[in-house]
Tab-separated table of N, CA and C in Angstrom:
chain	number	residue	atom	x	y	z
U	1302	ARG	N	8.034	73.830	60.249
U	1302	ARG	CA	6.920	74.669	60.646
U	1302	ARG	C	6.002	74.251	61.305
U	1303	ILE	N	5.500	75.312	62.169
U	1303	ILE	CA	4.794	75.238	62.940
U	1303	ILE	C	3.210	75.083	62.673
U	1304	ALA	N	2.225	74.403	62.483
U	1304	ALA	CA	0.832	74.574	62.179
U	1304	ALA	C	0.096	75.537	63.263
U	1305	PRO	N	-0.723	76.365	62.844
U	1305	PRO	CA	-1.497	76.963	63.633
U	1305	PRO	C	-2.685	76.266	64.350
U	1306	PRO	N	-3.094	76.395	65.581
U	1306	PRO	CA	-3.909	75.638	66.551
U	1306	PRO	C	-5.360	75.932	65.619
U	1307	TYR	N	-5.654	76.974	64.781
U	1307	TYR	CA	-6.927	76.366	64.400
U	1307	TYR	C	-7.456	75.499	63.173
U	1308	SER	N	-5.904	75.323	62.672
U	1308	SER	CA	-6.120	74.448	61.758
U	1308	SER	C	-6.267	72.898	62.387
U	1309	ALA	N	-5.794	72.810	63.356
U	1309	ALA	CA	-5.711	71.229	63.696
U	1309	ALA	C	-7.203	71.448	64.512
U	1310	ALA	N	-7.944	72.305	64.887
U	1310	ALA	CA	-9.015	72.289	65.417
U	1310	ALA	C	-10.231	71.760	64.023
U	1311	SER	N	-9.721	72.653	62.938
U	1311	SER	CA	-10.768	73.008	61.618
U	1311	SER	C	-10.581	71.096	61.199
U	1312	GLN	N	-9.735	70.881	61.247
U	1312	GLN	CA	-9.252	69.222	60.962
U	1312	GLN	C	-9.885	68.052	61.708
U	1313	CYS	N	-10.142	68.375	63.023
U	1313	CYS	CA	-10.816	67.700	64.068
U	1313	CYS	C	-12.275	67.950	63.444
U	1314	TYR	N	-12.989	68.850	63.491
U	1314	TYR	CA	-14.156	69.100	63.459
U	1314	TYR	C	-14.388	68.403	61.613
U	1315	ILE	N	-13.564	68.925	60.901
U	1315	ILE	CA	-13.552	67.886	59.318
U	1315	ILE	C	-13.814	66.551	59.784
U	1316	ASP	N	-12.794	65.885	60.064
U	1316	ASP	CA	-13.063	64.360	60.800
U	1316	ASP	C	-14.360	64.014	61.061
U	1317	LEU	N	-14.485	64.923	62.016
U	1317	LEU	CA	-15.890	64.372	63.031
U	1317	LEU	C	-17.039	64.570	61.831
U	1318	GLY	N	-17.261	65.830	61.240
U	1318	GLY	CA	-18.057	65.649	59.961
U	1318	GLY	C	-18.467	64.783	59.114
U	1319	ILE	N	-17.006	64.053	58.589
U	1319	ILE	CA	-17.047	63.360	57.755
U	1319	ILE	C	-17.422	61.838	58.175
U	1320	SER	N	-17.248	61.619	59.640
U	1320	SER	CA	-17.764	60.203	60.144
U	1320	SER	C	-18.957	59.988	60.223
U	1321	VAL	N	-20.145	61.335	60.877
U	1321	VAL	CA	-21.050	61.693	61.078
U	1321	VAL	C	-21.944	61.514	59.670
U	1322	VAL	N	-21.059	62.187	58.630
U	1322	VAL	CA	-22.156	61.512	57.299
U	1322	VAL	C	-21.964	60.118	56.706
U	1323	ALA	N	-20.692	59.822	57.543
U	1323	ALA	CA	-20.570	58.440	56.789
U	1323	ALA	C	-21.650	57.402	57.195
U	1324	ARG	N	-21.894	58.084	58.494
U	1324	ARG	CA	-22.656	56.819	59.769
U	1324	ARG	C	-24.077	57.263	58.990
U	1325	ILE	N	-24.443	58.408	58.715
U	1325	ILE	CA	-25.882	58.722	58.200
U	1325	ILE	C	-25.868	58.142	56.762
U	1326	HIS	N	-24.791	57.933	55.827
U	1326	HIS	CA	-25.245	57.121	54.712
U	1326	HIS	C	-25.365	55.540	55.106
U	1327	ALA	N	-24.463	55.141	55.950
U	1327	ALA	CA	-24.725	53.918	55.948
U	1327	ALA	C	-25.879	53.466	56.535
U	1328	THR	N	-26.536	54.175	57.701
U	1328	THR	CA	-28.094	54.068	58.113
U	1328	THR	C	-28.981	54.262	56.929
U	1329	ALA	N	-28.834	54.899	56.260
U	1329	ALA	CA	-29.917	55.240	54.849
U	1329	ALA	C	-29.689	54.316	54.294
U	1330	ILE	N	-28.686	53.586	53.885
U	1330	ILE	CA	-28.322	52.378	52.558
U	1330	ILE	C	-29.121	51.362	53.303
U	1331	SER	N	-28.818	51.098	54.845
U	1331	SER	CA	-29.539	49.924	55.220
U	1331	SER	C	-31.176	49.805	55.352
U	1332	HIS	N	-31.567	51.022	55.994
U	1332	HIS	CA	-32.907	51.460	56.081
U	1332	HIS	C	-33.804	51.117	54.481
U	1333	THR	N	-32.873	51.850	53.420
U	1333	THR	CA	-33.526	51.541	51.948
U	1333	THR	C	-33.584	50.069	51.796
U	1334	LEU	N	-32.372	49.449	51.773
U	1334	LEU	CA	-32.736	47.767	51.459
U	1334	LEU	C	-33.644	47.159	52.361
U	1335	PHE	N	-33.881	47.543	53.489
U	1335	PHE	CA	-34.803	47.107	54.203
U	1335	PHE	C	-36.142	47.577	53.763
U	1336	ILE	N	-36.762	48.952	53.253
U	1336	ILE	CA	-37.846	48.820	52.673
U	1336	ILE	C	-38.020	48.292	51.378
U	1337	LEU	N	-36.947	48.316	50.560
U	1337	LEU	CA	-37.146	47.302	49.184
U	1337	LEU	C	-37.581	46.150	49.644
U	1338	THR	N	-36.992	45.280	50.443
U	1338	THR	CA	-37.520	44.086	50.990
U	1338	THR	C	-38.618	43.814	51.287
U	1339	ILE	N	-39.324	44.685	52.222
U	1339	ILE	CA	-40.705	44.790	52.637
U	1339	ILE	C	-41.460	45.034	51.213
U	1340	VAL	N	-41.278	45.767	50.272
U	1340	VAL	CA	-41.802	46.282	49.263
U	1340	VAL	C	-42.250	44.854	48.328
U	1341	SER	N	-40.878	44.298	48.016
U	1341	SER	CA	-40.523	43.242	47.125
U	1341	SER	C	-41.746	41.818	47.923
U	1342	SER	N	-41.546	41.990	48.861
U	1342	SER	CA	-42.319	41.079	49.914
U	1342	SER	C	-43.691	40.847	49.571
U	1343	ILE	N	-44.186	42.556	49.822
U	1343	ILE	CA	-45.583	42.886	49.290
U	1343	ILE	C	-46.006	42.641	47.661
U	1344	ILE	N	-45.148	42.874	47.079
U	1344	ILE	CA	-45.381	42.751	45.716
U	1344	ILE	C	-45.386	41.426	45.473
U	1345	ASN	N	-44.782	40.423	46.031
U	1345	ASN	CA	-44.674	38.558	46.135
U	1345	ASN	C	-46.113	38.549	46.233
U	1346	LYS	N	-46.076	38.725	47.535
U	1346	LYS	CA	-47.532	38.215	48.414
U	1346	LYS	C	-48.754	38.581	46.953
U	1347	GLN	N	-48.858	40.010	46.790
U	1347	GLN	CA	-49.797	40.278	45.885
U	1347	GLN	C	-49.607	39.421	44.675
U	1348	HIS	N	-48.578	39.062	43.580
U	1348	HIS	CA	-48.627	38.189	42.419
U	1348	HIS	C	-49.190	36.843	42.537
U	1349	TRP	N	-49.179	36.577	44.127
U	1349	TRP	CA	-49.361	34.906	44.473
U	1349	TRP	C	-50.933	34.963	44.413
U	1350	ARG	N	-51.418	35.782	44.784
U	1350	ARG	CA	-52.690	35.364	44.876
U	1350	ARG	C	-53.441	35.050	43.911
C-alpha cells in the first residue's frame, strides 16, 4: 500500500516541531539552572554578611 504524499509531509512537519520543542525545552532548562545558580550565590553572599 502506497502512503499518500501529504502524510509524509505532515510527518516531516511533526518531526520538525518535536525537534524545535525539544530544543526550546533544553535551553529553558539550562537557563533555569543558570538563574538558580545566580540566585543561590546571591543568597549565600547575603547570608555570610
